[in-house]
Tab-separated table of C-alpha atoms and ligand atoms in Angstrom:
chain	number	residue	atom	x	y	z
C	24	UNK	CA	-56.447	-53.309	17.594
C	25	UNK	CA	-55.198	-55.846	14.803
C	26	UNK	CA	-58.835	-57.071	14.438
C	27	UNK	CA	-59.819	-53.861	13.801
C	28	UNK	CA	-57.080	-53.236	11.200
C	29	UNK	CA	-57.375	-56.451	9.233
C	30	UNK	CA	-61.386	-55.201	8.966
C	31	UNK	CA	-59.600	-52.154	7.208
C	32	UNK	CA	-57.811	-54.369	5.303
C	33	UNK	CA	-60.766	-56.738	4.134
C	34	UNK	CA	-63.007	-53.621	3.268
C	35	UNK	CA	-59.650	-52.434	1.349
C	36	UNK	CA	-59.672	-55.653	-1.003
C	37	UNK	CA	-63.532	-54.711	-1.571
C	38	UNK	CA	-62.890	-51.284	-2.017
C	39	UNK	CA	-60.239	-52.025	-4.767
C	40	UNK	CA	-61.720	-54.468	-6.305
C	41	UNK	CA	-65.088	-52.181	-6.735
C	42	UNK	CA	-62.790	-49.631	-8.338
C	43	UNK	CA	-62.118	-51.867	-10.937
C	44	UNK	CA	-65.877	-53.467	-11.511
C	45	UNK	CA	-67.556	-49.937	-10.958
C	46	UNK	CA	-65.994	-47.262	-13.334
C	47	UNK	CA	-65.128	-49.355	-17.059
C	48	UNK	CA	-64.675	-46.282	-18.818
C	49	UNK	CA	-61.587	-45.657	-17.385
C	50	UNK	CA	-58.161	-46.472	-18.783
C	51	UNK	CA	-56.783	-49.988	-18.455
C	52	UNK	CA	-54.022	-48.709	-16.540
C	53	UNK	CA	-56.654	-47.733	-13.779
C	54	UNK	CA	-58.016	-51.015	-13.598
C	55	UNK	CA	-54.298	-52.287	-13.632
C	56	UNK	CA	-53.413	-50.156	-10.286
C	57	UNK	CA	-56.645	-50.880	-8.610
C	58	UNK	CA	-55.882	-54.699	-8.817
C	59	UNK	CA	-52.753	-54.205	-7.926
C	60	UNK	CA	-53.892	-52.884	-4.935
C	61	UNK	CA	-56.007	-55.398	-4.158
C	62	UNK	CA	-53.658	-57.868	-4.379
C	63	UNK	CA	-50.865	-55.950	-1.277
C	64	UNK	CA	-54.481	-55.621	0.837
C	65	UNK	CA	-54.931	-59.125	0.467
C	66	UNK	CA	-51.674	-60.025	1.697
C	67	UNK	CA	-51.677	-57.214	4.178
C	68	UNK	CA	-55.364	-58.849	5.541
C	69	UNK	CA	-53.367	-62.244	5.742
C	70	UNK	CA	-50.223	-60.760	7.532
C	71	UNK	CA	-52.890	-59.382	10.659
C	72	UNK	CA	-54.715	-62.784	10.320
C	73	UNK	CA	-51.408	-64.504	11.220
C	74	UNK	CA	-50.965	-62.028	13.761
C	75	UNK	CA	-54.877	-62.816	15.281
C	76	UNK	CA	-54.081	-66.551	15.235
C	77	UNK	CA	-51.077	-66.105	17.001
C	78	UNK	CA	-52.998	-64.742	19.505
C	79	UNK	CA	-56.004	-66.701	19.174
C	80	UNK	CA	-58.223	-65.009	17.508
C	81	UNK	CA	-59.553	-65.140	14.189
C	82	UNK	CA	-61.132	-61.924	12.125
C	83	UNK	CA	-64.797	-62.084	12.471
C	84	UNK	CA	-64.629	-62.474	16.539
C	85	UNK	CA	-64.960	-59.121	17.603
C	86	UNK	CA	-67.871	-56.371	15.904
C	87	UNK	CA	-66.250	-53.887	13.793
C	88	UNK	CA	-67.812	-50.337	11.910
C	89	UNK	CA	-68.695	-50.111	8.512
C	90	UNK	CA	-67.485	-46.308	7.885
C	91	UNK	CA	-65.204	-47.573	4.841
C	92	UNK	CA	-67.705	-48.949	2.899
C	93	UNK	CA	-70.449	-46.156	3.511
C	94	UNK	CA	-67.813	-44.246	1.728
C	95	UNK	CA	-67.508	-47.159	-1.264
C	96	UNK	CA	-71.188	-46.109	-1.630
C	97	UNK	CA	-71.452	-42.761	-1.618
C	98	UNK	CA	-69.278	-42.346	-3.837
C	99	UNK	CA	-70.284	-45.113	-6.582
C	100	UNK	CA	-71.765	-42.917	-8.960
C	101	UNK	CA	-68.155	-41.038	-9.817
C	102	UNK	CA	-64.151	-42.366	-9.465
C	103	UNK	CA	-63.160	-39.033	-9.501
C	104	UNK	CA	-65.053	-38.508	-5.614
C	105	UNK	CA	-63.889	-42.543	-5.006
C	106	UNK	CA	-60.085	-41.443	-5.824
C	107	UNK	CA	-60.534	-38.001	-3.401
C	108	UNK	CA	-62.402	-39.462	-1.072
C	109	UNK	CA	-60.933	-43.553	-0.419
C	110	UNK	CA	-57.652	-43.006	-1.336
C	111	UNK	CA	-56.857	-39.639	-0.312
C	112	UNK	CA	-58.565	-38.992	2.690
C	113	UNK	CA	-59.288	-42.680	4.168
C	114	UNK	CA	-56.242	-44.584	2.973
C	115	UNK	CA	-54.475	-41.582	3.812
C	116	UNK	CA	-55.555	-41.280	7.108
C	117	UNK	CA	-54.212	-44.656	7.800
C	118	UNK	CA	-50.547	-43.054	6.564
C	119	UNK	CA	-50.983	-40.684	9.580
C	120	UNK	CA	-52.011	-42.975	12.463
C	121	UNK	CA	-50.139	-45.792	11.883
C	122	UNK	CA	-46.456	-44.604	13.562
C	123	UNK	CA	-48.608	-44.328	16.784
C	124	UNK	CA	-49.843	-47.897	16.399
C	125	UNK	CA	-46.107	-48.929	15.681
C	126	UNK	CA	-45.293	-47.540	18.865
C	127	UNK	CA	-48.049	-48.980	20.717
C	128	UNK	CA	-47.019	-52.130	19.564
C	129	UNK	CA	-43.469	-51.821	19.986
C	130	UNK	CA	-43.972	-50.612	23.631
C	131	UNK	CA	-45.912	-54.112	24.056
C	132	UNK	CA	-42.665	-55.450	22.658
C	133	UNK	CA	-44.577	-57.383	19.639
C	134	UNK	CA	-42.274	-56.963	17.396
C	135	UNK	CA	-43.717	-58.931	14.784
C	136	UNK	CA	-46.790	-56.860	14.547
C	137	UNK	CA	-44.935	-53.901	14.037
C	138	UNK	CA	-42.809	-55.192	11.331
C	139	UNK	CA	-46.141	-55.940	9.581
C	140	UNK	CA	-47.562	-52.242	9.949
C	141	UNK	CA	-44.172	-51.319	9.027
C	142	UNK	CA	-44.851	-53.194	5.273
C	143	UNK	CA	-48.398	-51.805	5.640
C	144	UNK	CA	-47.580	-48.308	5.673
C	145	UNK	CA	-44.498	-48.438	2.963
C	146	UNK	CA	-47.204	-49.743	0.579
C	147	UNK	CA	-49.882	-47.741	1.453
C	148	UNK	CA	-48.424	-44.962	0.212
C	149	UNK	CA	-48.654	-46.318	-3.226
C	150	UNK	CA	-51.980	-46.653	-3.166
C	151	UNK	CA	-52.436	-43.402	-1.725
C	152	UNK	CA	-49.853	-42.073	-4.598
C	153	UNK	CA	-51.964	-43.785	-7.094
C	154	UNK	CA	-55.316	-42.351	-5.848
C	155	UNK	CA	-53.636	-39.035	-6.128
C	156	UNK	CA	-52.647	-39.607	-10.208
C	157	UNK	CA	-56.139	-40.780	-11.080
C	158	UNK	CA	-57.739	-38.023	-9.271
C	159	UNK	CA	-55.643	-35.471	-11.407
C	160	UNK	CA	-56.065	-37.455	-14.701
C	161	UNK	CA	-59.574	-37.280	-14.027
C	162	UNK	CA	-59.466	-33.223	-13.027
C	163	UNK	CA	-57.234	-32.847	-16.331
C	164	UNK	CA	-60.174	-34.948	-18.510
C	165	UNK	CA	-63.187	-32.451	-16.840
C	166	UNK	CA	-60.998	-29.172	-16.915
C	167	UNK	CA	-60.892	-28.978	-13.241
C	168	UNK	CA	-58.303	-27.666	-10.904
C	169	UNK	CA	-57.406	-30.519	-8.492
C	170	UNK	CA	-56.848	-28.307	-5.682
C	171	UNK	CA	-60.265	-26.517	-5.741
C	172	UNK	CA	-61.896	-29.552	-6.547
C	173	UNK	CA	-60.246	-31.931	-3.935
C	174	UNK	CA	-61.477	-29.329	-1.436
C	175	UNK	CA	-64.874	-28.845	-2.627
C	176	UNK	CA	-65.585	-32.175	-2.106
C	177	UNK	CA	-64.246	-32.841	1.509
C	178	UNK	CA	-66.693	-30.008	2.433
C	179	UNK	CA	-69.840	-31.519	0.044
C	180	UNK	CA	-68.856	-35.379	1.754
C	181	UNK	CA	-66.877	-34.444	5.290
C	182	UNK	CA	-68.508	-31.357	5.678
C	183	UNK	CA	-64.807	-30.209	6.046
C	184	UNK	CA	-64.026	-32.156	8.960
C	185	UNK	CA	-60.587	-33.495	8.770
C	186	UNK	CA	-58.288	-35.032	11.123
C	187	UNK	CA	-54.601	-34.163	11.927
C	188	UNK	CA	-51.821	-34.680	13.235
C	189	UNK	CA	-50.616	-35.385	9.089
C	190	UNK	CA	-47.725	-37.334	8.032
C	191	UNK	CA	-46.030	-34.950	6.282
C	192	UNK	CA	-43.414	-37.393	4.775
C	193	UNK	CA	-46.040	-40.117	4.086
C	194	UNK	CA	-48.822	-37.515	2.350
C	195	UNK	CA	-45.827	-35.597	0.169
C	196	UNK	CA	-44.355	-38.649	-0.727
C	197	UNK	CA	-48.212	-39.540	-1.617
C	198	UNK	CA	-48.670	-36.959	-3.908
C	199	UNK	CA	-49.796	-34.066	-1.531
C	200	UNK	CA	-48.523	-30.321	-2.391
C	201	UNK	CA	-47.201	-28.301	0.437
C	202	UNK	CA	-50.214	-26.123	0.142
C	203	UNK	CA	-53.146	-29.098	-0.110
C	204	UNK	CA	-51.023	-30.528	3.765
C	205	UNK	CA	-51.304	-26.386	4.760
C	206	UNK	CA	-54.911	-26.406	3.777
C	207	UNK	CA	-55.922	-29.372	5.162
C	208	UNK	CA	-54.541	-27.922	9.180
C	209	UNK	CA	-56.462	-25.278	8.388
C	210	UNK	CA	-59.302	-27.461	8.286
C	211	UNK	CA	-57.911	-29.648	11.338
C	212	UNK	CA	-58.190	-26.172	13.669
C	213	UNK	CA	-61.284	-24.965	12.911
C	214	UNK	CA	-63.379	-28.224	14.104
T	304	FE2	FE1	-53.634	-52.137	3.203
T	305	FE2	FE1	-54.448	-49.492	0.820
């Protein structure tokens, strides 16, 4: 399980960092965030490598998917489907599972792993938060509604398929509206 979230992690530095290099026509304050963000994935890849080596393990010992970066792809032609798409639906997923992790952990009593997530998921919702301001400046720039828009494209790249439970808290705190978390259940119960 912490192998598998430090490859999150790593693909997060990428994914950051290609935010930055792919899309120079946007403002310097994007580029800002997006290294910004790169730098607490960093650190939150080296907090779950301590964690491995505690246990013996090192990252790179057991196979792991490559569903994050397919997304970094199909998505490299626009920020405005990067910023709905990584931050706000994959980086936001990772707002909604990680209590239950916390408490998988804390029932193992490792302690130290949880206080790790804990760090994890207080900063990840910056990054989710600042996915959700770039993905309205952009809507404001094109003349889009964010709402319609953000929707449109989980059913042109997800096909609609979203996961739930949400963390409410987490996604409002995040930038969500009341009626983007209602919309997206909706989506939960019909797959
Ligand atoms: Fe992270
Ligand atoms: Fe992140």
């Amino acid at each position: 399980m912490i192998h598998a979230i430090a490859h999150i992690e790593f693909n997060a530095i990428n994914l950051a960092i290609d935010a930055v290099y792919r899309y120079p026509e946007m403002p310097e304050g994007f580029h800002a965030d997006w290294i910004d963000v790169a730098a607490d994935e960093a650190r939150h890849f080296e907090l779950l490598r301590g964690r491995l080596a505690e246990a013996g393990a090192a990252y790179g010992d057991f196979p792991a998917h490559d569903g994050l970066w397919d997304m970094a792809l199909r998505t490299r032609h626009d920020p405005l489907a990067r910023m709905a798409l990584v931050p706000r639906v994959m980086e936001a997923r990772g707002l909604d599972v990680t209590p239950g992790i916390m408490r998988k952990f804390s029932g193992i009593g490792d302690d130290a792993t949880v206080k790790v997530l804990e760090l994890i998921l207080r900063e990840e919702i910056g990054h989710v938060e600042a996915g959700t301001r770039w993905f309205h400046h952009l809507c404001a720039r094109r003349h889009l509604e964010p709402e319609a828009t953000y929707f449109s494209l989980l059913r042109e790249y997800l096909h609609g398929e979203i996961r739930c439970p949400l963390h409410h808290a987490a996604r409002r705190d995040a930038g969500f509206s009341e009626n983007e978390l209602k919309r997206l259940e909706e989506l939960c119960a019909k797959h």
